[in-house]
PDB file of C-alpha atoms in Angstrom:
ATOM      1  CA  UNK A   1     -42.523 -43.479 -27.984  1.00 96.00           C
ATOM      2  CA  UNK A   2     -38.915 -43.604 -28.220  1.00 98.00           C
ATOM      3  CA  UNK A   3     -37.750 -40.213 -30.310  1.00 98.00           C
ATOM      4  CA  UNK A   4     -33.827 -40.103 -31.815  1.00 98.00           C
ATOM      5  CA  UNK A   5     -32.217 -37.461 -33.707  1.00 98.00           C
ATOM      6  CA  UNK A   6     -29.239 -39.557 -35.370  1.00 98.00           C
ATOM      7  CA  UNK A   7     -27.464 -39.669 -38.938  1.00 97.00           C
ATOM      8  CA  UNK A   8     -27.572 -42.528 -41.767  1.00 95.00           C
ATOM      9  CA  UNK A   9     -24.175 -41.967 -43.570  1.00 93.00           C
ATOM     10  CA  UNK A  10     -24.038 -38.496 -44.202  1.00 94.00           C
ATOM     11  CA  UNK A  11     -28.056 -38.028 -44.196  1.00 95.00           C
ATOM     12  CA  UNK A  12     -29.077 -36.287 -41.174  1.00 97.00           C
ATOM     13  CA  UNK A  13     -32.572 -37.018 -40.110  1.00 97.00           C
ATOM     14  CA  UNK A  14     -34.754 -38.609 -37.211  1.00 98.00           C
ATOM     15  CA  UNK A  15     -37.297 -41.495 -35.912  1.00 97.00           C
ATOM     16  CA  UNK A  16     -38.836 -43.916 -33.954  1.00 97.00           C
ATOM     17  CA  UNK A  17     -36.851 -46.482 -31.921  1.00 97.00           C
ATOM     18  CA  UNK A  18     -38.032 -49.777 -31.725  1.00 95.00           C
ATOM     19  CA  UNK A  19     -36.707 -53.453 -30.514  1.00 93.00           C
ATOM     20  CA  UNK A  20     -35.895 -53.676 -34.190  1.00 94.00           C
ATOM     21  CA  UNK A  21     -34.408 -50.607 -35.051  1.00 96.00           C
ATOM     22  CA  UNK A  22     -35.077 -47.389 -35.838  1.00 97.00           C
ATOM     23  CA  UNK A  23     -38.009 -46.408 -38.052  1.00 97.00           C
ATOM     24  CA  UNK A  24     -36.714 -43.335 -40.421  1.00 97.00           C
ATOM     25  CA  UNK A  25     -39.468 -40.612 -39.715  1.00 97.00           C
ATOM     26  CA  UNK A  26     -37.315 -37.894 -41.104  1.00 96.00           C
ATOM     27  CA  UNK A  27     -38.019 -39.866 -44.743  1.00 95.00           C
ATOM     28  CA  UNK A  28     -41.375 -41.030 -44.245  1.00 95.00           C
ATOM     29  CA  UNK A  29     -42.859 -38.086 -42.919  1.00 95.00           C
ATOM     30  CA  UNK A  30     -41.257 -35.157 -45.595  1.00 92.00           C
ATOM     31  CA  UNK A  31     -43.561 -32.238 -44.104  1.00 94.00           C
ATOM     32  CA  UNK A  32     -40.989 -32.789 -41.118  1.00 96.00           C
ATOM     33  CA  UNK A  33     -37.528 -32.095 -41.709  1.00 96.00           C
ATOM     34  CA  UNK A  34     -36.307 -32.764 -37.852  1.00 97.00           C
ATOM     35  CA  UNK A  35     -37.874 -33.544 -34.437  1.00 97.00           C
ATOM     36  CA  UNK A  36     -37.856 -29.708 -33.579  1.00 97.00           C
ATOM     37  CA  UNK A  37     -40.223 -29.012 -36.478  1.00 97.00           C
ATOM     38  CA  UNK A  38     -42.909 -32.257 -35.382  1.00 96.00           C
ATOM     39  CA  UNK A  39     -42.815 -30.939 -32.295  1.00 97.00           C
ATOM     40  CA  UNK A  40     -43.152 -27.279 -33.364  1.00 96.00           C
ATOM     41  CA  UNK A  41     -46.702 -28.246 -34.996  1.00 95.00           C
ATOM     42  CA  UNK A  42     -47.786 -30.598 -32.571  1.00 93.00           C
ATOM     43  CA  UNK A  43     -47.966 -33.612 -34.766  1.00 90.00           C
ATOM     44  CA  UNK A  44     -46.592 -36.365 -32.754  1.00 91.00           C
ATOM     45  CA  UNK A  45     -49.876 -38.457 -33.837  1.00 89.00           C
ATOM     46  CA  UNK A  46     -48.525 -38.602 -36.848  1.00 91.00           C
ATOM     47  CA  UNK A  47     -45.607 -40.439 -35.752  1.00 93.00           C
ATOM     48  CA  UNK A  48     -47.519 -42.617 -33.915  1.00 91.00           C
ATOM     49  CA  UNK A  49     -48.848 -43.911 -37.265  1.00 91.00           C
ATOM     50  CA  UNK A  50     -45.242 -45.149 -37.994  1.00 94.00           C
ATOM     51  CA  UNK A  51     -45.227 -47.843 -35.108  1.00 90.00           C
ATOM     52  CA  UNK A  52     -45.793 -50.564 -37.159  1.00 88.00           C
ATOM     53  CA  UNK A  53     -43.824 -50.004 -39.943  1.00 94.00           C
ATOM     54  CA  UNK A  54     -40.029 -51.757 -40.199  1.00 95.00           C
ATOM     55  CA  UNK A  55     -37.028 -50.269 -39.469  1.00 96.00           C
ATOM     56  CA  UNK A  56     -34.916 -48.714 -41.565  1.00 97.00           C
ATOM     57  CA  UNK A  57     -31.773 -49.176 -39.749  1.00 97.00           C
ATOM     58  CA  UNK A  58     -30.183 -51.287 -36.870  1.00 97.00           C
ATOM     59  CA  UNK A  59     -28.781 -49.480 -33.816  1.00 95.00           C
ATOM     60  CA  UNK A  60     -25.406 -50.380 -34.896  1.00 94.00           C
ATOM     61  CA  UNK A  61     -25.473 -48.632 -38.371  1.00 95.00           C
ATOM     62  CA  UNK A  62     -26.284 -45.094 -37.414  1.00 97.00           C
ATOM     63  CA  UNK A  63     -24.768 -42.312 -35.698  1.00 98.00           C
ATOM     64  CA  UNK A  64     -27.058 -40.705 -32.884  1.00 98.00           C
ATOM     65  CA  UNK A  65     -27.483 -36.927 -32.726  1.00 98.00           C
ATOM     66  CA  UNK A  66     -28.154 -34.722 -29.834  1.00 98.00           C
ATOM     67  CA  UNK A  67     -31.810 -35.504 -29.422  1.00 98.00           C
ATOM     68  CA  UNK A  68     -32.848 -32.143 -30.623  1.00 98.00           C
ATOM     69  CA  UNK A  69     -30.043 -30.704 -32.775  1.00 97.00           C
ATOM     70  CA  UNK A  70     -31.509 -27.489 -33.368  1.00 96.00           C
ATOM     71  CA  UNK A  71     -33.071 -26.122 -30.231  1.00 97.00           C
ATOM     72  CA  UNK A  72     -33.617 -22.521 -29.819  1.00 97.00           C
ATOM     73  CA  UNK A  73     -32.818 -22.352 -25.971  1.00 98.00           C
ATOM     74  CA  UNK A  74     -31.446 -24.697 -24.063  1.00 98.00           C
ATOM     75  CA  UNK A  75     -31.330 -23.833 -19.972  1.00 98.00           C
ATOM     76  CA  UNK A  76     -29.471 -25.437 -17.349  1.00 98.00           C
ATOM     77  CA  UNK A  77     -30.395 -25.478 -13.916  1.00 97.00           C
ATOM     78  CA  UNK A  78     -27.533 -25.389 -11.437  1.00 92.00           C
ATOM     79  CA  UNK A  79     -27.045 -26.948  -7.733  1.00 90.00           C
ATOM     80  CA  UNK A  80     -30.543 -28.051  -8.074  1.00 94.00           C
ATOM     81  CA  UNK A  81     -29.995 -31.243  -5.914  1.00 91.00           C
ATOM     82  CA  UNK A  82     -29.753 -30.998  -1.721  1.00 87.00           C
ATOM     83  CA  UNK A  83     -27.012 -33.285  -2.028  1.00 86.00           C
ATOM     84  CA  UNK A  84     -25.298 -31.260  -4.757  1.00 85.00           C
ATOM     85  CA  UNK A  85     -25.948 -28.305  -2.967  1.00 82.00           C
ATOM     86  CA  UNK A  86     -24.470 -29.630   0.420  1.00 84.00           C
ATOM     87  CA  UNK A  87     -21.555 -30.978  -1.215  1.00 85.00           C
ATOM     88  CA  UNK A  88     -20.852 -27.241  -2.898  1.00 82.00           C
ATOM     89  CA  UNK A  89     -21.639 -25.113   0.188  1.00 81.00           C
ATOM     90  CA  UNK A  90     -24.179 -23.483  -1.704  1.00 80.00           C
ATOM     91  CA  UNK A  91     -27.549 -22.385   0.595  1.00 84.00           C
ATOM     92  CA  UNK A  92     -30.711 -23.521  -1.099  1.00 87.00           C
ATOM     93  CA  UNK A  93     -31.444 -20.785  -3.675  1.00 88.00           C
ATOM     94  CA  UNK A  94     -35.024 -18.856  -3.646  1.00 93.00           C
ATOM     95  CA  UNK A  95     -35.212 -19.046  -6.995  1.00 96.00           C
ATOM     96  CA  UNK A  96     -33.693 -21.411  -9.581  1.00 96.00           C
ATOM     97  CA  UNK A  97     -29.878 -20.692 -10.813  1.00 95.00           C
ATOM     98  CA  UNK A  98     -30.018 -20.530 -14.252  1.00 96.00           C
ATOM     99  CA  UNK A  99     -27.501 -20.818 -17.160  1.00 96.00           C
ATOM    100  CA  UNK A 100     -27.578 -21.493 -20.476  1.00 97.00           C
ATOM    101  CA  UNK A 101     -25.782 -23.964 -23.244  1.00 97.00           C
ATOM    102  CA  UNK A 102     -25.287 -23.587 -26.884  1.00 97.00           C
ATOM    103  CA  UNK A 103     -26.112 -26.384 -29.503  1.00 97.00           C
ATOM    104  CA  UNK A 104     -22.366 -26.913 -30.775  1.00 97.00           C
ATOM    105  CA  UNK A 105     -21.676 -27.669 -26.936  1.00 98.00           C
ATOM    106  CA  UNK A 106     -23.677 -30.931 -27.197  1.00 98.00           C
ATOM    107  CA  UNK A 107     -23.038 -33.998 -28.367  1.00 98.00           C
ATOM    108  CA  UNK A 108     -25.477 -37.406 -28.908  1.00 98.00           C
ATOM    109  CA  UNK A 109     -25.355 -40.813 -27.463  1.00 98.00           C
ATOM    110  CA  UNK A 110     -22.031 -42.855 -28.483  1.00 98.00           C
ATOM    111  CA  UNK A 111     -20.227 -40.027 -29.448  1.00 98.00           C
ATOM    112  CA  UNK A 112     -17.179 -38.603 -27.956  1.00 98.00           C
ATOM    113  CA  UNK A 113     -17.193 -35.829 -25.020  1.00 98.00           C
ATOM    114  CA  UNK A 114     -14.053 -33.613 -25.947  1.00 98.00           C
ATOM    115  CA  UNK A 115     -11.839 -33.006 -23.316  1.00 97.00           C
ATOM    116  CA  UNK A 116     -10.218 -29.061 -24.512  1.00 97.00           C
ATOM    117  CA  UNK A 117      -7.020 -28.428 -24.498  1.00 95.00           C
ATOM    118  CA  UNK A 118      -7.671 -25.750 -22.131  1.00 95.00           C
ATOM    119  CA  UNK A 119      -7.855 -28.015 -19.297  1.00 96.00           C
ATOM    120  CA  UNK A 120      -7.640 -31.375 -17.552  1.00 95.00           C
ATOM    121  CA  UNK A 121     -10.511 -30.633 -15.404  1.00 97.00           C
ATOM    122  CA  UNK A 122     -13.050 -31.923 -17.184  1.00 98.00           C
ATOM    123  CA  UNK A 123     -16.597 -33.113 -14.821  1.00 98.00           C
ATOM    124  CA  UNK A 124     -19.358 -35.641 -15.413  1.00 98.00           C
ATOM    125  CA  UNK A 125     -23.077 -34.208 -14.328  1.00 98.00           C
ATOM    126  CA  UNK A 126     -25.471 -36.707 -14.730  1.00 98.00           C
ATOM    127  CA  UNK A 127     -28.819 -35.231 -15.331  1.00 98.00           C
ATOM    128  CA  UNK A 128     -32.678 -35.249 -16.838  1.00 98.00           C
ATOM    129  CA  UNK A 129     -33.514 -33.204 -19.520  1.00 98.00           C
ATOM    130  CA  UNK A 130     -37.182 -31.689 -20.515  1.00 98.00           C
ATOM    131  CA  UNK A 131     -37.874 -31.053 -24.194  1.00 98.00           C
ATOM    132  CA  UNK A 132     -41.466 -28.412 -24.744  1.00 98.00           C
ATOM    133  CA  UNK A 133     -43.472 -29.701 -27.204  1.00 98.00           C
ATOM    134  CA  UNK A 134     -45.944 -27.288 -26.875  1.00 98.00           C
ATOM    135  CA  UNK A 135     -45.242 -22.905 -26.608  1.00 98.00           C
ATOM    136  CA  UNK A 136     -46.118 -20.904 -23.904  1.00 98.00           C
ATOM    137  CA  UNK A 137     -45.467 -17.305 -21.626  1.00 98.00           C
ATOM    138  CA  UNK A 138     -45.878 -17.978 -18.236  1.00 98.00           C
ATOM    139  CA  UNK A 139     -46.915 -21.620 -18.204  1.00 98.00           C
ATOM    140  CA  UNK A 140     -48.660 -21.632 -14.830  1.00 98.00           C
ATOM    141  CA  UNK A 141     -47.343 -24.591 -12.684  1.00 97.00           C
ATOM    142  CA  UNK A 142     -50.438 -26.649 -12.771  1.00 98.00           C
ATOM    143  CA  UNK A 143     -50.506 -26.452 -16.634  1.00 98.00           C
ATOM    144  CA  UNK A 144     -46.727 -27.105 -17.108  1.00 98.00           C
ATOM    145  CA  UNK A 145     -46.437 -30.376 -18.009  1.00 98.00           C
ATOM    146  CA  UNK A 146     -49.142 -30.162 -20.584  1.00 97.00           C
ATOM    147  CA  UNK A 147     -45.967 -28.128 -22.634  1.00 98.00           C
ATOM    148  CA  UNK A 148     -43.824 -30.991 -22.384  1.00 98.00           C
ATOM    149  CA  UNK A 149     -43.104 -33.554 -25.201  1.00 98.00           C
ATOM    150  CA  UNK A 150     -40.977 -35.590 -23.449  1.00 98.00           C
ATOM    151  CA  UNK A 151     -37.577 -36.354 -21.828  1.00 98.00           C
ATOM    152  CA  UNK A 152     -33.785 -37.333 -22.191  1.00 98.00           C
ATOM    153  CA  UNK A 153     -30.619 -38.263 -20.269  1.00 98.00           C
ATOM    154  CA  UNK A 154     -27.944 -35.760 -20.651  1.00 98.00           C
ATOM    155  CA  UNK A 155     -24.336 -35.260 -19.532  1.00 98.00           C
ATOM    156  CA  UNK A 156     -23.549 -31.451 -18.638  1.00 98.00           C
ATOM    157  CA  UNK A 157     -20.032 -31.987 -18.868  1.00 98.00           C
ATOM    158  CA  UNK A 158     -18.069 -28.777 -17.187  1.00 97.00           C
ATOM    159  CA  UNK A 159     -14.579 -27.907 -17.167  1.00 97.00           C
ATOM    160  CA  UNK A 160     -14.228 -26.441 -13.804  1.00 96.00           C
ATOM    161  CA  UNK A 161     -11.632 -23.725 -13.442  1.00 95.00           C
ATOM    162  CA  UNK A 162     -13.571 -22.286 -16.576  1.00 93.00           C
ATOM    163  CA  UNK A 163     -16.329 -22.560 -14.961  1.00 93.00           C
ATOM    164  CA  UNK A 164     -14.724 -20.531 -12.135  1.00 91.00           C
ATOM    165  CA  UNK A 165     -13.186 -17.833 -13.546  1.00 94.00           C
ATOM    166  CA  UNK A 166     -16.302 -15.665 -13.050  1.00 89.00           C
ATOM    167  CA  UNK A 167     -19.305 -15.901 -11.025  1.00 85.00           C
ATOM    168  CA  UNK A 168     -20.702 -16.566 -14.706  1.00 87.00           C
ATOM    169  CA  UNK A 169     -21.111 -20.547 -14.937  1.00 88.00           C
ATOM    170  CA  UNK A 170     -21.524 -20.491 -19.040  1.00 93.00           C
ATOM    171  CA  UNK A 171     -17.287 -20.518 -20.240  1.00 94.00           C
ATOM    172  CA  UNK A 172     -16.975 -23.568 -18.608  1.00 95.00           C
ATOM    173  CA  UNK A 173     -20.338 -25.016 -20.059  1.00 96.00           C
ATOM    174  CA  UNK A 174     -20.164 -24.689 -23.455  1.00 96.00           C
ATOM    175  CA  UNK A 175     -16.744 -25.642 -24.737  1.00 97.00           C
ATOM    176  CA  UNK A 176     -17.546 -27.284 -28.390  1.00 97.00           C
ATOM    177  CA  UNK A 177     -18.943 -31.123 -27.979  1.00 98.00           C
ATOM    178  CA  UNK A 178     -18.820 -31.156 -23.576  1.00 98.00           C
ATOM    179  CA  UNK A 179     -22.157 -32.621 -23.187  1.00 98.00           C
ATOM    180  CA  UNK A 180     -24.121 -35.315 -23.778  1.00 98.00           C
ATOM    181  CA  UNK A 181     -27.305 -35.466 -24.945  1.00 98.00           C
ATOM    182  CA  UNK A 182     -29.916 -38.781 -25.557  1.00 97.00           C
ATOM    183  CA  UNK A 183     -30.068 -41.236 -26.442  1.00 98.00           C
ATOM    184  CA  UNK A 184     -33.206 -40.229 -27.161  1.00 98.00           C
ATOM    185  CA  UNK A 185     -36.268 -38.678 -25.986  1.00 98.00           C
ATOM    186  CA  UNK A 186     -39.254 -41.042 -24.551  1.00 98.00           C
ATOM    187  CA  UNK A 187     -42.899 -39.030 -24.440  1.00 98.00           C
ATOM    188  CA  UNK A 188     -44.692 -38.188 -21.578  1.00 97.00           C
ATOM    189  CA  UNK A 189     -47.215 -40.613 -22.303  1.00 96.00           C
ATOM    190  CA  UNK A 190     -44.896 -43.680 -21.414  1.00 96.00           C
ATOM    191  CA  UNK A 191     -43.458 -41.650 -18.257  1.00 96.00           C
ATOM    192  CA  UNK A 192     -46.642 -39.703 -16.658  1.00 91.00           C
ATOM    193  CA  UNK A 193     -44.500 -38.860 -13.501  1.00 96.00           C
ATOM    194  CA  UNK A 194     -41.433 -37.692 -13.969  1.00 97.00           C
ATOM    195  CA  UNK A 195     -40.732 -37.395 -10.685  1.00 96.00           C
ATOM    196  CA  UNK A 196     -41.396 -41.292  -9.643  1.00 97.00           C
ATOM    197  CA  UNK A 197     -37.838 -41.996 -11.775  1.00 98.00           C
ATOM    198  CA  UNK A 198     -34.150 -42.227 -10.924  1.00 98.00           C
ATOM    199  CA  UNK A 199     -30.809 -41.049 -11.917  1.00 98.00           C
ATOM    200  CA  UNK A 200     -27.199 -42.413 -11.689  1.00 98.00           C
ATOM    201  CA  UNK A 201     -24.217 -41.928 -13.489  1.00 98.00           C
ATOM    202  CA  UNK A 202     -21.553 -44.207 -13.939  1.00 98.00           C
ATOM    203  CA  UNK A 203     -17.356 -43.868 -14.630  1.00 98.00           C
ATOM    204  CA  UNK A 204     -15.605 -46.561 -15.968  1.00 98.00           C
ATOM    205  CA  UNK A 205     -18.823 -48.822 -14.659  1.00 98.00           C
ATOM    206  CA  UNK A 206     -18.326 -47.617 -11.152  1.00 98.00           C
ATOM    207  CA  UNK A 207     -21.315 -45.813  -9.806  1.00 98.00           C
ATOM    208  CA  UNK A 208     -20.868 -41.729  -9.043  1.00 98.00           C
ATOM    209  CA  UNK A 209     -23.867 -40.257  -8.584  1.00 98.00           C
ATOM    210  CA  UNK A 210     -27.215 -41.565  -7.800  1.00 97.00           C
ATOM    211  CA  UNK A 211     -30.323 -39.759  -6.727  1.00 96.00           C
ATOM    212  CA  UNK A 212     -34.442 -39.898  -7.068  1.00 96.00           C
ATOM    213  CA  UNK A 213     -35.790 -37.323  -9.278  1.00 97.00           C
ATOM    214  CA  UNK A 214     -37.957 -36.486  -6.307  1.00 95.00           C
ATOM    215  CA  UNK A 215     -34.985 -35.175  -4.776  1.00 95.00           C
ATOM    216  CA  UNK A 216     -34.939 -32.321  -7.331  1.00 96.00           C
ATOM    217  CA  UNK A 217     -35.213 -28.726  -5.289  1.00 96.00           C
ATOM    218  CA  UNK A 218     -36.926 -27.034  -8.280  1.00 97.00           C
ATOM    219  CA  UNK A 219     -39.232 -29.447  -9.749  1.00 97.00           C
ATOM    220  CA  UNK A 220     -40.406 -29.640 -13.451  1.00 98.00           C
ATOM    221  CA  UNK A 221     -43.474 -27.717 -13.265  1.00 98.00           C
ATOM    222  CA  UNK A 222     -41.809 -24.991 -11.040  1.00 98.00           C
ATOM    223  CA  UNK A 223     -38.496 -25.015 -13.679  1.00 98.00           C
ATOM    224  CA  UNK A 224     -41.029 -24.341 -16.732  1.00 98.00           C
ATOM    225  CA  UNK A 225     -43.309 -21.752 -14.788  1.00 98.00           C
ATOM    226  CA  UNK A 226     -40.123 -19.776 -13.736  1.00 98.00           C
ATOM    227  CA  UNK A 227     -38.963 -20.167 -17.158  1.00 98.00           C
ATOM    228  CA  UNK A 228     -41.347 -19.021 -19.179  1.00 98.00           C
ATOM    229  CA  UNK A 229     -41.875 -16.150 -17.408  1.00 98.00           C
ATOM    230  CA  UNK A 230     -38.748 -14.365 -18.450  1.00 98.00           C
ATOM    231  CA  UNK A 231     -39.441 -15.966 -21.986  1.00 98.00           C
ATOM    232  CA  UNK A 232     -41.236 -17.783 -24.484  1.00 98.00           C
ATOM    233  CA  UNK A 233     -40.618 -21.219 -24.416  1.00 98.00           C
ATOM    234  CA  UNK A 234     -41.198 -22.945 -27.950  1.00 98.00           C
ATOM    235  CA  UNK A 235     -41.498 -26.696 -29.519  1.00 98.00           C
ATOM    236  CA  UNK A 236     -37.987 -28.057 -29.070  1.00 98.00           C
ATOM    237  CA  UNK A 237     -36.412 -25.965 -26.116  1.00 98.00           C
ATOM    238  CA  UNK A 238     -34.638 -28.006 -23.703  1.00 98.00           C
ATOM    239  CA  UNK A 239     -34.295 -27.598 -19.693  1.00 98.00           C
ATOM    240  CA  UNK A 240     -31.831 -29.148 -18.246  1.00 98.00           C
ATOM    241  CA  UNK A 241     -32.844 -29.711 -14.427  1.00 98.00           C
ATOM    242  CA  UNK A 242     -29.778 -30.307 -12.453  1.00 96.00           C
ATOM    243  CA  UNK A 243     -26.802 -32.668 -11.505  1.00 96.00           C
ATOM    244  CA  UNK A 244     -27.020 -34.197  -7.878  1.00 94.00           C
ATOM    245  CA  UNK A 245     -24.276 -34.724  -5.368  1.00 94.00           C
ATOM    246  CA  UNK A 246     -21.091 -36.735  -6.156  1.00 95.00           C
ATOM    247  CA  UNK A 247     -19.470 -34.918  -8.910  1.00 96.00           C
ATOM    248  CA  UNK A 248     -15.661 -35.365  -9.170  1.00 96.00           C
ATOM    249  CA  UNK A 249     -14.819 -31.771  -8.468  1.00 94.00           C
ATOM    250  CA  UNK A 250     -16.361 -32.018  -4.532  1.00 94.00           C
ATOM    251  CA  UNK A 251     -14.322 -35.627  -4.413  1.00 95.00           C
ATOM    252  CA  UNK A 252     -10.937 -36.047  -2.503  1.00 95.00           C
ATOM    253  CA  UNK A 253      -8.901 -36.085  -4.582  1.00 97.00           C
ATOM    254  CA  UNK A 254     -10.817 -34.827  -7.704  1.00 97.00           C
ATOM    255  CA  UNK A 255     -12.376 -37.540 -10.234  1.00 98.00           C
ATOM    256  CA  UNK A 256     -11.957 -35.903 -13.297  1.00 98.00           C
ATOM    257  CA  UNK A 257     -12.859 -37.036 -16.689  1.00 98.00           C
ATOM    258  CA  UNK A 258      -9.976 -38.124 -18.969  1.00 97.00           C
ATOM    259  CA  UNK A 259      -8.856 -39.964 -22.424  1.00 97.00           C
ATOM    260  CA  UNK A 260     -10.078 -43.236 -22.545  1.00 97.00           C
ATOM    261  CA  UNK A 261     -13.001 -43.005 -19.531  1.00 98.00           C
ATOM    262  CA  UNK A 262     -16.712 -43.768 -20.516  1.00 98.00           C
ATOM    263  CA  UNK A 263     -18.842 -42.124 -18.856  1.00 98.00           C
ATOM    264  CA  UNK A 264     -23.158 -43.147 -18.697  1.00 98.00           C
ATOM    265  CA  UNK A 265     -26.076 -41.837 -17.463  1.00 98.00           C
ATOM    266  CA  UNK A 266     -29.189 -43.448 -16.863  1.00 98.00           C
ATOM    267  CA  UNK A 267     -32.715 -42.187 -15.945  1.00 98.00           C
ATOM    268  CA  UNK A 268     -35.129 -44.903 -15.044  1.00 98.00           C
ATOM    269  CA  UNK A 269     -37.705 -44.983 -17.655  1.00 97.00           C
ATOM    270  CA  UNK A 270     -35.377 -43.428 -20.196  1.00 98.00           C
ATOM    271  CA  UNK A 271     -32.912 -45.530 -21.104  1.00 98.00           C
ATOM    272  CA  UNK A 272     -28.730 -44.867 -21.213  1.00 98.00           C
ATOM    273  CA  UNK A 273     -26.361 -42.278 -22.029  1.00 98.00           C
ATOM    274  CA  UNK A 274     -22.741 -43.774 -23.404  1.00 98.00           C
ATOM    275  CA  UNK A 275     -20.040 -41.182 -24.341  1.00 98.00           C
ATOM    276  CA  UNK A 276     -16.303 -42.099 -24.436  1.00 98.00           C
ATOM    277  CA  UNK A 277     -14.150 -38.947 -23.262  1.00 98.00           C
ATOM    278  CA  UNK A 278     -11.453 -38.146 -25.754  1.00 97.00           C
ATOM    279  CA  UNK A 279      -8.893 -35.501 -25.482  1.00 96.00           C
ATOM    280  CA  UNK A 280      -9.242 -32.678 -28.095  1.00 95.00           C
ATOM    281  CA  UNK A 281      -5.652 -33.735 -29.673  1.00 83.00           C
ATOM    282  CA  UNK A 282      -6.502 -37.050 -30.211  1.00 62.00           C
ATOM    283  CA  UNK A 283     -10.300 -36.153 -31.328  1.00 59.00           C
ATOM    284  CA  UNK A 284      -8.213 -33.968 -33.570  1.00 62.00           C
ATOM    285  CA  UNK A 285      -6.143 -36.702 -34.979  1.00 57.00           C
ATOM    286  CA  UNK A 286      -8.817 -39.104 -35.404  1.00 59.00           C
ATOM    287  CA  UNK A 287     -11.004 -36.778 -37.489  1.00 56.00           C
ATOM    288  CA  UNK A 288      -7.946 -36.177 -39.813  1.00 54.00           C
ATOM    289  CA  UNK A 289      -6.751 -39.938 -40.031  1.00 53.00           C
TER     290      UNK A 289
END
């Protein structure tokens, strides 16, 4: 299945995508305000019972949501690509480099990445995203994908000399609306090997990045094991496992992300993430217009 977060008018709610459409769960399905809370009582079954109902709305009418809104925790793997290591001089890590995001730094598919006013150097890392479906304290590897619901495209967009000020990562990750996150989540039962897929970003339609999930130096099961042994992971948490080489900051001269650009990632399997990047001024502007 095919999972969105997304808005009708001002309604925010969530449901199945189909060829057709999307299928309003959030209405059909009251016990379950959002995706978080499905997933929090293991009742994706009950979705399932939806497929063959018609959708509600087209593509075209709503406005997509980060694919969980609400998440409790959301962690971020860094330099967790060779490539993306090489290309940043870091040595391979024994353990995985972790930092995390906050909600209000994410945005969904179609809408705008904001560019602060802080900086021009704004980056595009493509990347895969987990989303738990089921709790656990340290998840051994071999049962760690039996805690996963399912999984996303995302966009950690970073502004770099924030990033840098410390050897701290999260300034420069969680400026309001950075990332991108969706379009939506597909379940594990349509992709039973993560690991088999691809990833490649695109700026502008020109191909930046490009790499085989297999490429990953901390896989899945070893990013949830590690994980969940420092804490609980719950329904709706969201690991974010890495950007691989070819990010604009390693590039000569720097690519970086400005007004106007359009920026997509796309996992095999998955689908595409679309943002536009707008400056905050102009973001600013538009909202008020």
């Amino acid at each position: 299945m095919k999972i969105a977060s997304f808005k009708a008018g001002t309604t925010a709610t969530w449901g199945l995508v189909t060829d057709a459409g999307i299928i309003d769960a959030g209405k059909r399905l009251k016990a379950y305000p959002t995706l978080k809370a499905l997933l929090a009582k293991g009742s994706l079954d009950e979705l399932k019972a939806l497929k063959g109902e018609r959708a509600d709305y087209a593509l075209a009418e709503i406005e997509l949501l980060p694919t969980v809104p609400d998440p409790d925790k959301i962690f971020c793997i860094g330099v967790n690509y060779a490539t993306h290591l090489a290309e940043s001089g870091h040595p391979t890590p024994p353990h995985p480099m972790i930092f995390t995001r906050f909600a209000n730094s994410q945005v969904g598919g179609g809408q705008p990445m904001i560019r602060p006013l802080e900086s021009e150097r704004f980056d595009y890392e493509g990347e895969m995203a987990v989303i738990i479906g089921k709790a656990g304290r340290r998840i051994s590897r071999e049962k760690a994908l039996g805690h996963v619901a399912g999984y996303a495209c995302y966009n950690d967009g970073s502004i770099r000399d924030w990033q840098r000020h410390t050897s701290q990562f999260a300034p420069g990750k969680n400026f309001v609306a950075t990332g991108g996150f969706g379009p939506w989540m597909v379940t594990t039962d349509e992709i039973p090997d993560i690991s088999k897929q691809t990833i490649a970003t695109r700026l502008n339609g020109v191909e930046v990045q490009a790499a085989p999930i297999s490429d990953l130096v901390f896989d899945v099961p070893a990013l949830i094991a590690y994980c969940s042994t420092f804490t609980e992971l719950v329904p709706g948490d969201v690991i974010v496992t890495g950007t691989t080489g070819g990010v604009g900051a390693y590039r000569t001269p720097p690519l970086w992300m400005k007004e106007g650009d359009v920026v997509e990632v796309e996992v095999s399997g998955i689908g595409v993430l679309r943002n536009p990047v707008k400056d905050e001024v102009a973001a600013a502007a538009t909202r008020a217009a």
